[in-house]
Amino acid sequence: MPLIANKKDLSRIILHADMDYFFAQCEEREQPEIKGKPVVICVYSGRSKDSGAVSTSNYEARKFGIKAGMPIVRAKKLAPEAVFLPVNMELYHGISDEVMEILREYSGTLEQESVDEAFCDLTGKVTDFEEAKMLAASIKEEIKQKVGLTCSIGVGPNKLVAKIASDYRKPDGLTVVKPDEVKQFLAPLKITDLAGVGKKTGERLNELGVKTIGEMAKLSTDDLIREFGKAKGLWLEQASQGIDDSPVIEREGTGQIGRISTLREDTRDLTVILDAVYSLSEDVYKKLEARNLSFKSVSFVGISTDFKTRTKSHTLDAPVRDLDTIRTIAGNLAKAFLDENHLPLRRVGVRVSNLAGRKGQRTLGEF
Ligand code: DGT
Ligand code: CA
Ligand code: CA
């Protein structure tokens, strides 16, 4: 019996969600009229009119061969008719918050890996991979309904497999890889599909005649260690077998909790805006309470009728957690915002950041 119990403890169900063509999809949400056209998000370096690089592009633009990292000048040659937009990080962070809040509701532990992706540990939340698949489908649906964006999700027995699985069918994909399917799933994939196998390692493996993960799995541990050193060699060996024990870890201090909502109509009416701000403040406060966190910074987020997202923030000297502080600061920031910006508002948001506290204690809200 103890052996079986042990085995059960070791089996995990991990989900990885990655938003599709994230920055470009955010812009499509804000400006529905560009949907269907090729959209290219650019980081302008400012040196000359079109100097800089492509940050990402939607799938229509990718058909023209436009890729992240490409010079903007080159992208304009490939698709002169595309919509070229500058990055608007404030917008993407706001939308990212909305997505992470939904993921958090479903997940035991959440590890946000970047602005558009996160791991969720579902072990204990679901009993098997079938149930995990249904949960993943609900997450996708809720993100589509509430945030208006599609994502791709992978589910597997560990982070390594879940991450490859989320990338397997994009956009709007859902791929579940059960423990006994891992080897078969990985075998035909490129070695560079493994997060952790970079360009250099990939090239060296290619020179050794190894292109797929299955081919790498056939190399001996000694060969891998000889080529790549002990640490990397052992890691490659494990990775090629789809083995990965790294835990899903919630990173502290990096977080923020935000809520954004669309106003019933575009307005500059302070009473209407404060109404929204107060109700958003309550939502934010409830989430803080559930996660037993305090904050040092409060932000008001305004999205005007020109679709631009702007933020005003205030930082306190010490972390606190009370609703009145959020309401008061967010309300004052909203007033200041209206003084500085003269367009009607379309959406408003309240966000707290610089989070602190927690560790060890779990609260009822988490279960
Ligand atoms: P996907 O996941 O293939 O559907 O497309 P993305 O655009 O979501 O790609 P991903 O997940 O690698 O990156 C998420 C966001 O990060 C992306 O929307 C823009 C930004 N990003 C990605 N690669 C680059 C890059 O090379 N340069 C810059 N500036 N930003 C990047
Ligand atoms: Ca993505
Ligand atoms: Ca990503």
Short mmCIF file of C-alpha atoms and ligand atoms in Angstrom, two decimals:
data_model
loop_
_atom_site.label_atom_id
_atom_site.label_comp_id
_atom_site.label_asym_id
_atom_site.label_seq_id
_atom_site.Cartn_x
_atom_site.Cartn_y
_atom_site.Cartn_z
CA MET A 1 0.00 0.00 0.00
CA PRO A 2 2.59 2.64 0.87
CA LEU A 3 4.13 2.23 -2.58
CA ILE A 4 0.86 2.99 -4.31
CA ALA A 5 0.19 5.94 -2.07
CA ASN A 6 3.63 7.28 -2.91
CA LYS A 7 3.07 6.93 -6.59
CA LYS A 8 -0.17 8.82 -6.36
CA ASP A 9 1.55 11.66 -4.52
CA LEU A 10 4.04 11.99 -7.35
CA SER A 11 1.48 12.30 -10.11
CA ARG A 12 0.54 15.83 -10.91
CA ILE A 13 -1.81 17.55 -13.34
CA ILE A 14 -0.35 20.79 -14.68
CA LEU A 15 -1.99 23.27 -17.04
CA HIS A 16 -0.21 25.87 -19.16
CA ALA A 17 -2.17 28.69 -20.79
CA ASP A 18 -0.69 30.98 -23.41
CA MET A 19 -2.64 33.81 -25.03
CA ASP A 20 -2.78 33.76 -28.84
CA TYR A 21 -0.91 36.56 -30.71
CA PHE A 22 -1.30 38.44 -27.47
CA PHE A 23 -0.42 42.12 -28.10
CA ALA A 24 -2.11 42.06 -31.49
CA GLN A 25 -5.22 40.36 -30.12
CA CYS A 26 -5.46 43.01 -27.37
CA GLU A 27 -5.44 45.70 -30.05
CA GLU A 28 -8.14 43.84 -32.01
CA ARG A 29 -10.29 43.83 -28.89
CA GLU A 30 -9.88 47.59 -28.46
CA GLN A 31 -10.34 48.39 -32.13
CA PRO A 32 -12.72 45.79 -33.59
CA GLU A 33 -12.54 47.47 -36.99
CA ILE A 34 -8.98 46.14 -37.53
CA LYS A 35 -10.05 42.53 -37.01
CA GLY A 36 -9.54 40.42 -40.13
CA LYS A 37 -6.75 42.66 -41.39
CA PRO A 38 -3.07 41.88 -40.89
CA VAL A 39 -2.01 43.63 -37.65
CA VAL A 40 1.62 44.25 -36.71
CA ILE A 41 2.68 45.53 -33.27
CA CYS A 42 5.90 47.52 -33.41
CA VAL A 43 8.55 48.70 -30.98
CA TYR A 44 9.73 51.93 -32.60
CA SER A 45 13.27 52.78 -31.62
CA GLY A 46 12.66 56.43 -32.46
CA ARG A 47 15.86 56.87 -34.45
CA SER A 48 14.04 57.30 -37.74
CA LYS A 49 10.41 57.00 -38.76
CA ASP A 50 10.28 53.23 -39.23
CA SER A 51 13.32 52.07 -37.31
CA GLY A 52 12.62 49.37 -34.78
CA ALA A 53 11.38 45.81 -34.61
CA VAL A 54 8.16 43.84 -34.79
CA SER A 55 6.96 42.76 -31.34
CA THR A 56 4.27 40.41 -32.61
CA SER A 57 1.66 40.14 -35.33
CA ASN A 58 -1.72 38.49 -35.76
CA TYR A 59 -2.12 35.30 -37.80
CA GLU A 60 -3.22 37.22 -40.92
CA ALA A 61 0.10 39.11 -40.85
CA ARG A 62 2.04 35.91 -40.17
CA LYS A 63 0.76 34.57 -43.51
CA PHE A 64 2.91 37.26 -45.13
CA GLY A 65 5.95 35.94 -43.25
CA ILE A 66 5.94 38.70 -40.64
CA LYS A 67 7.54 37.56 -37.36
CA ALA A 68 8.55 38.89 -33.95
CA GLY A 69 11.97 40.49 -34.00
CA MET A 70 11.84 41.41 -37.68
CA PRO A 71 12.74 45.00 -38.67
CA ILE A 72 9.58 47.10 -39.16
CA VAL A 73 10.90 48.22 -42.56
CA ARG A 74 10.98 44.62 -43.72
CA ALA A 75 7.47 43.92 -42.40
CA LYS A 76 6.18 46.96 -44.32
CA LYS A 77 7.67 45.54 -47.52
CA LEU A 78 6.05 42.16 -46.92
CA ALA A 79 2.59 43.60 -46.23
CA PRO A 80 2.26 47.33 -46.94
CA GLU A 81 -1.52 47.10 -46.39
CA ALA A 82 -1.16 45.80 -42.81
CA VAL A 83 -2.19 47.87 -39.78
CA PHE A 84 0.99 48.92 -37.93
CA LEU A 85 0.54 49.91 -34.29
CA PRO A 86 2.98 50.90 -31.55
CA VAL A 87 3.12 48.73 -28.40
CA ASN A 88 0.78 49.83 -25.62
CA MET A 89 2.10 47.92 -22.60
CA GLU A 90 -0.37 49.51 -20.22
CA LEU A 91 -3.23 47.98 -22.19
CA TYR A 92 -1.59 44.54 -22.36
CA HIS A 93 -0.83 44.51 -18.63
CA GLY A 94 -4.41 45.42 -17.83
CA ILE A 95 -5.75 42.62 -20.02
CA SER A 96 -3.13 40.25 -18.63
CA ASP A 97 -4.47 40.98 -15.12
CA GLU A 98 -7.99 40.11 -16.24
CA VAL A 99 -6.78 36.78 -17.63
CA MET A 100 -4.66 35.91 -14.59
CA GLU A 101 -7.58 36.59 -12.26
CA ILE A 102 -9.68 34.04 -14.13
CA LEU A 103 -6.87 31.46 -14.13
CA ARG A 104 -6.37 32.01 -10.44
CA GLU A 105 -9.99 31.17 -9.71
CA TYR A 106 -9.55 27.74 -11.24
CA SER A 107 -6.08 26.92 -10.06
CA GLY A 108 -4.60 25.68 -6.80
CA THR A 109 -1.29 27.44 -7.39
CA LEU A 110 -0.62 29.86 -10.23
CA GLU A 111 2.78 30.75 -11.63
CA GLN A 112 2.67 33.64 -14.05
CA GLU A 113 5.52 33.08 -16.45
CA SER A 114 5.19 36.18 -18.60
CA VAL A 115 2.63 38.79 -19.51
CA ASP A 116 0.63 36.25 -21.54
CA GLU A 117 1.24 32.86 -20.00
CA ALA A 118 0.94 30.97 -16.75
CA PHE A 119 1.14 27.53 -15.21
CA CYS A 120 -1.64 26.26 -12.97
CA ASP A 121 -1.24 23.27 -10.69
CA LEU A 122 -4.56 21.42 -10.88
CA THR A 123 -3.46 18.50 -8.71
CA GLY A 124 -6.11 18.13 -6.04
CA LYS A 125 -8.49 20.39 -7.99
CA VAL A 126 -9.36 17.65 -10.48
CA THR A 127 -9.12 13.90 -10.12
CA ASP A 128 -7.95 12.92 -13.61
CA PHE A 129 -6.97 14.20 -17.04
CA GLU A 130 -10.51 13.92 -18.37
CA GLU A 131 -11.72 16.30 -15.73
CA ALA A 132 -8.71 18.53 -16.36
CA LYS A 133 -9.71 18.73 -20.02
CA MET A 134 -13.21 19.89 -19.13
CA LEU A 135 -11.80 22.44 -16.71
CA ALA A 136 -9.43 23.72 -19.40
CA ALA A 137 -12.36 24.08 -21.80
CA SER A 138 -14.27 26.11 -19.18
CA ILE A 139 -11.25 28.35 -18.64
CA LYS A 140 -10.97 29.01 -22.36
CA GLU A 141 -14.67 29.78 -22.55
CA GLU A 142 -14.58 32.12 -19.56
CA ILE A 143 -11.56 34.01 -20.94
CA LYS A 144 -13.35 34.33 -24.27
CA GLN A 145 -16.56 35.56 -22.64
CA LYS A 146 -15.14 37.88 -20.00
CA VAL A 147 -11.93 39.11 -21.59
CA GLY A 148 -12.81 38.63 -25.24
CA LEU A 149 -9.60 36.85 -26.20
CA THR A 150 -8.61 33.35 -27.27
CA CYS A 151 -5.81 31.35 -25.73
CA SER A 152 -4.24 27.96 -26.17
CA ILE A 153 -4.01 25.51 -23.31
CA GLY A 154 -1.88 22.46 -22.69
CA VAL A 155 -2.37 19.95 -19.90
CA GLY A 156 0.24 17.39 -18.90
CA PRO A 157 1.86 15.63 -15.97
CA ASN A 158 4.46 18.40 -15.56
CA LYS A 159 5.39 21.93 -16.66
CA LEU A 160 7.64 20.80 -19.50
CA VAL A 161 4.92 18.75 -21.19
CA ALA A 162 2.12 21.24 -20.45
CA LYS A 163 4.09 24.05 -22.07
CA ILE A 164 4.82 22.10 -25.23
CA ALA A 165 1.18 21.01 -25.34
CA SER A 166 -0.14 24.60 -25.18
CA ASP A 167 1.99 25.43 -28.22
CA TYR A 168 0.93 22.31 -30.11
CA ARG A 169 -2.28 23.63 -31.65
CA LYS A 170 -2.47 27.36 -31.96
CA PRO A 171 -4.55 29.51 -32.00
CA ASP A 172 -7.49 28.55 -29.75
CA GLY A 173 -6.04 25.10 -29.05
CA LEU A 174 -6.51 22.59 -26.27
CA THR A 175 -4.11 19.65 -26.00
CA VAL A 176 -4.11 17.13 -23.19
CA VAL A 177 -1.20 14.72 -22.85
CA LYS A 178 -1.71 11.95 -20.32
CA PRO A 179 1.31 10.43 -18.57
CA ASP A 180 1.29 7.29 -20.73
CA GLU A 181 1.14 9.39 -23.92
CA VAL A 182 4.09 11.64 -23.14
CA LYS A 183 6.83 9.76 -25.01
CA GLN A 184 4.73 9.24 -28.11
CA PHE A 185 3.65 12.90 -28.07
CA LEU A 186 7.18 14.25 -27.75
CA ALA A 187 8.99 11.87 -30.11
CA PRO A 188 8.23 13.61 -33.45
CA LEU A 189 8.62 17.17 -32.12
CA LYS A 190 11.67 19.36 -32.83
CA ILE A 191 14.24 19.53 -30.03
CA THR A 192 13.91 23.31 -30.06
CA ASP A 193 10.25 22.91 -29.05
CA LEU A 194 11.58 22.12 -25.58
CA ALA A 195 11.71 25.29 -23.50
CA GLY A 196 15.35 25.28 -22.44
CA VAL A 197 16.83 24.10 -25.73
CA GLY A 198 18.11 27.28 -27.30
CA LYS A 199 19.63 27.98 -30.67
CA LYS A 200 23.14 26.88 -29.76
CA THR A 201 22.15 23.57 -28.18
CA GLY A 202 19.77 22.96 -31.07
CA GLU A 203 22.51 23.52 -33.63
CA ARG A 204 24.94 21.25 -31.83
CA LEU A 205 22.32 18.50 -31.62
CA ASN A 206 21.57 18.94 -35.32
CA GLU A 207 25.26 18.42 -36.06
CA LEU A 208 25.01 15.16 -34.16
CA GLY A 209 22.16 14.20 -36.49
CA VAL A 210 19.51 14.78 -33.83
CA LYS A 211 16.47 16.76 -34.94
CA THR A 212 13.57 15.37 -32.94
CA ILE A 213 13.01 14.82 -29.24
CA GLY A 214 12.59 11.09 -29.97
CA GLU A 215 16.05 11.00 -31.57
CA MET A 216 17.53 12.76 -28.57
CA ALA A 217 15.87 10.23 -26.25
CA LYS A 218 17.94 7.54 -27.98
CA LEU A 219 21.28 9.17 -27.13
CA SER A 220 23.03 7.77 -24.10
CA THR A 221 23.38 9.81 -20.93
CA ASP A 222 27.16 9.63 -21.39
CA ASP A 223 26.96 11.09 -24.89
CA LEU A 224 24.81 13.98 -23.69
CA ILE A 225 27.08 14.70 -20.73
CA ARG A 226 30.17 14.57 -22.93
CA GLU A 227 28.64 17.09 -25.34
CA PHE A 228 26.91 19.46 -22.97
CA GLY A 229 28.45 19.02 -19.55
CA LYS A 230 26.88 17.29 -16.57
CA ALA A 231 24.07 19.66 -15.61
CA LYS A 232 22.80 20.38 -19.12
CA GLY A 233 23.41 16.79 -20.28
CA LEU A 234 21.34 15.32 -17.48
CA TRP A 235 18.62 17.88 -18.02
CA LEU A 236 18.44 17.09 -21.75
CA GLU A 237 18.22 13.39 -20.95
CA GLN A 238 15.32 13.92 -18.59
CA ALA A 239 13.60 16.41 -20.89
CA SER A 240 13.77 14.04 -23.84
CA GLN A 241 11.86 11.51 -21.71
CA GLY A 242 9.32 14.15 -20.76
CA ILE A 243 10.46 14.11 -17.14
CA ASP A 244 10.34 17.37 -15.18
CA ASP A 245 9.93 17.70 -11.44
CA SER A 246 10.00 21.49 -11.20
CA PRO A 247 7.14 22.75 -9.04
CA VAL A 248 4.59 25.40 -9.93
CA ILE A 249 5.63 28.29 -7.70
CA GLU A 250 3.66 31.39 -7.00
CA ARG A 251 6.07 34.31 -7.14
CA GLU A 252 5.56 36.83 -4.41
CA GLY A 253 5.83 40.58 -4.74
CA THR A 254 5.54 40.60 -8.50
CA GLY A 255 1.82 40.48 -8.44
CA GLN A 256 -0.92 42.93 -8.94
CA ILE A 257 -4.65 42.63 -8.67
CA GLY A 258 -6.79 44.61 -11.01
CA ARG A 259 -10.31 44.82 -12.32
CA ILE A 260 -11.48 46.66 -15.40
CA SER A 261 -15.02 47.17 -16.60
CA THR A 262 -16.74 48.77 -19.54
CA LEU A 263 -18.95 51.76 -18.72
CA ARG A 264 -22.54 51.59 -19.88
CA GLU A 265 -21.80 54.51 -22.19
CA ASP A 266 -18.77 56.66 -22.96
CA THR A 267 -18.72 59.40 -20.35
CA ARG A 268 -16.81 62.05 -18.39
CA ASP A 269 -19.47 62.20 -15.68
CA LEU A 270 -17.59 61.93 -12.37
CA THR A 271 -20.53 60.40 -10.49
CA VAL A 272 -20.86 57.60 -13.01
CA ILE A 273 -17.11 57.01 -13.06
CA LEU A 274 -16.82 57.02 -9.26
CA ASP A 275 -19.68 54.52 -9.04
CA ALA A 276 -17.69 52.16 -11.23
CA VAL A 277 -14.47 52.89 -9.33
CA TYR A 278 -16.08 52.07 -5.99
CA SER A 279 -17.56 48.82 -7.18
CA LEU A 280 -14.24 47.80 -8.80
CA SER A 281 -12.45 48.73 -5.56
CA GLU A 282 -14.67 46.28 -3.69
CA ASP A 283 -13.90 43.50 -6.15
CA VAL A 284 -10.18 44.18 -5.82
CA TYR A 285 -10.45 44.26 -2.05
CA LYS A 286 -12.24 40.91 -1.94
CA LYS A 287 -9.47 39.33 -3.99
CA LEU A 288 -6.82 40.79 -1.69
CA GLU A 289 -8.66 39.44 1.30
CA ALA A 290 -9.08 36.01 -0.21
CA ARG A 291 -5.36 35.85 -0.91
CA ASN A 292 -4.40 37.47 2.38
CA LEU A 293 -2.30 40.18 0.72
CA SER A 294 -1.59 43.86 1.37
CA PHE A 295 -0.70 46.52 -1.21
CA LYS A 296 1.41 49.63 -1.39
CA SER A 297 0.27 51.08 -4.73
CA VAL A 298 -3.13 51.92 -6.14
CA SER A 299 -3.76 52.76 -9.79
CA PHE A 300 -6.66 54.14 -11.73
CA VAL A 301 -6.80 52.92 -15.32
CA GLY A 302 -8.77 54.85 -17.94
CA ILE A 303 -9.40 53.75 -21.49
CA SER A 304 -10.67 56.68 -23.52
CA THR A 305 -12.72 56.75 -26.68
CA ASP A 306 -9.44 56.94 -28.64
CA PHE A 307 -8.80 53.40 -27.30
CA LYS A 308 -5.68 54.56 -25.47
CA THR A 309 -5.11 53.15 -22.01
CA ARG A 310 -3.67 55.56 -19.47
CA THR A 311 -2.89 55.06 -15.81
CA LYS A 312 -2.40 57.20 -12.73
CA SER A 313 -0.85 55.66 -9.65
CA HIS A 314 -0.13 56.49 -6.04
CA THR A 315 2.27 54.63 -3.74
CA LEU A 316 2.00 54.58 0.05
CA ASP A 317 4.91 54.38 2.48
CA ALA A 318 3.87 51.05 3.97
CA PRO A 319 1.66 48.17 2.86
CA VAL A 320 -1.98 48.26 3.97
CA ARG A 321 -5.13 46.34 3.28
CA ASP A 322 -8.34 48.24 3.63
CA LEU A 323 -11.16 49.02 1.31
CA ASP A 324 -11.41 52.70 2.21
CA THR A 325 -7.84 53.36 1.15
CA ILE A 326 -8.40 51.76 -2.23
CA ARG A 327 -11.68 53.65 -2.77
CA THR A 328 -10.32 57.02 -1.71
CA ILE A 329 -7.05 56.86 -3.62
CA ALA A 330 -8.63 55.39 -6.76
CA GLY A 331 -11.37 58.05 -6.62
CA ASN A 332 -8.85 60.88 -6.29
CA LEU A 333 -6.79 59.46 -9.11
CA ALA A 334 -9.92 59.31 -11.28
CA LYS A 335 -10.61 63.01 -10.63
CA ALA A 336 -7.02 63.92 -11.46
CA PHE A 337 -7.22 61.76 -14.56
CA LEU A 338 -10.28 63.66 -15.85
CA ASP A 339 -8.49 66.98 -15.27
CA GLU A 340 -5.57 65.85 -17.38
CA ASN A 341 -7.37 63.98 -20.16
CA HIS A 342 -10.20 65.49 -22.09
CA LEU A 343 -11.81 62.58 -23.90
CA PRO A 344 -14.78 60.59 -22.59
CA LEU A 345 -13.93 57.26 -20.94
CA ARG A 346 -14.97 53.93 -22.35
CA ARG A 347 -13.55 51.55 -19.74
CA VAL A 348 -12.18 52.14 -16.26
CA GLY A 349 -10.10 50.00 -13.96
CA VAL A 350 -8.72 49.87 -10.44
CA ARG A 351 -5.49 48.07 -9.65
CA VAL A 352 -3.38 47.46 -6.57
CA SER A 353 0.25 46.41 -6.85
CA ASN A 354 3.43 46.17 -4.82
CA LEU A 355 1.74 43.31 -3.00
CA ALA A 356 3.07 41.93 0.24
CA GLY A 357 2.18 39.53 2.99
CA ARG A 358 1.02 36.00 2.80
CA LYS A 359 3.40 33.02 2.92
CA GLY A 360 2.45 29.90 4.76
CA GLN A 361 -1.03 30.96 5.68
CA ARG A 362 -3.76 29.80 3.43
CA THR A 363 -7.14 31.38 3.74
CA LEU A 364 -10.61 30.03 3.24
CA GLY A 365 -10.88 31.95 0.00
CA GLU A 366 -8.34 29.71 -1.59
CA PHE A 367 -10.31 26.54 -1.19
P1 DGT B 1 1.43 33.14 -30.15
O1 DGT B 1 1.57 32.79 -28.70
O2 DGT B 1 2.38 32.40 -31.03
O3 DGT B 1 0.03 33.05 -30.67
O4 DGT B 1 1.86 34.68 -30.32
P2 DGT B 1 2.28 35.74 -29.23
O5 DGT B 1 2.34 37.05 -29.91
O6 DGT B 1 1.36 35.68 -28.05
O7 DGT B 1 3.74 35.25 -28.87
P3 DGT B 1 4.43 34.98 -27.47
O8 DGT B 1 3.53 34.21 -26.59
O9 DGT B 1 5.76 34.41 -27.77
O10 DGT B 1 4.68 36.41 -26.85
C1 DGT B 1 3.72 37.12 -26.08
C2 DGT B 1 3.87 38.60 -26.34
O11 DGT B 1 5.20 39.02 -26.01
C3 DGT B 1 3.66 38.98 -27.80
O12 DGT B 1 2.31 39.23 -28.12
C4 DGT B 1 4.52 40.20 -27.93
C5 DGT B 1 5.67 39.98 -26.97
N1 DGT B 1 6.84 39.48 -27.72
C6 DGT B 1 7.09 38.22 -28.12
N2 DGT B 1 8.23 38.13 -28.81
C7 DGT B 1 8.74 39.39 -28.83
C8 DGT B 1 9.93 39.97 -29.38
O13 DGT B 1 10.76 39.30 -30.02
N3 DGT B 1 10.11 41.32 -29.17
C9 DGT B 1 9.21 42.07 -28.46
N4 DGT B 1 9.44 43.37 -28.29
N5 DGT B 1 8.09 41.57 -27.95
C10 DGT B 1 7.86 40.25 -28.13
CA CA B 2 1.28 33.88 -26.68
CA CA B 3 3.91 33.58 -24.39
#
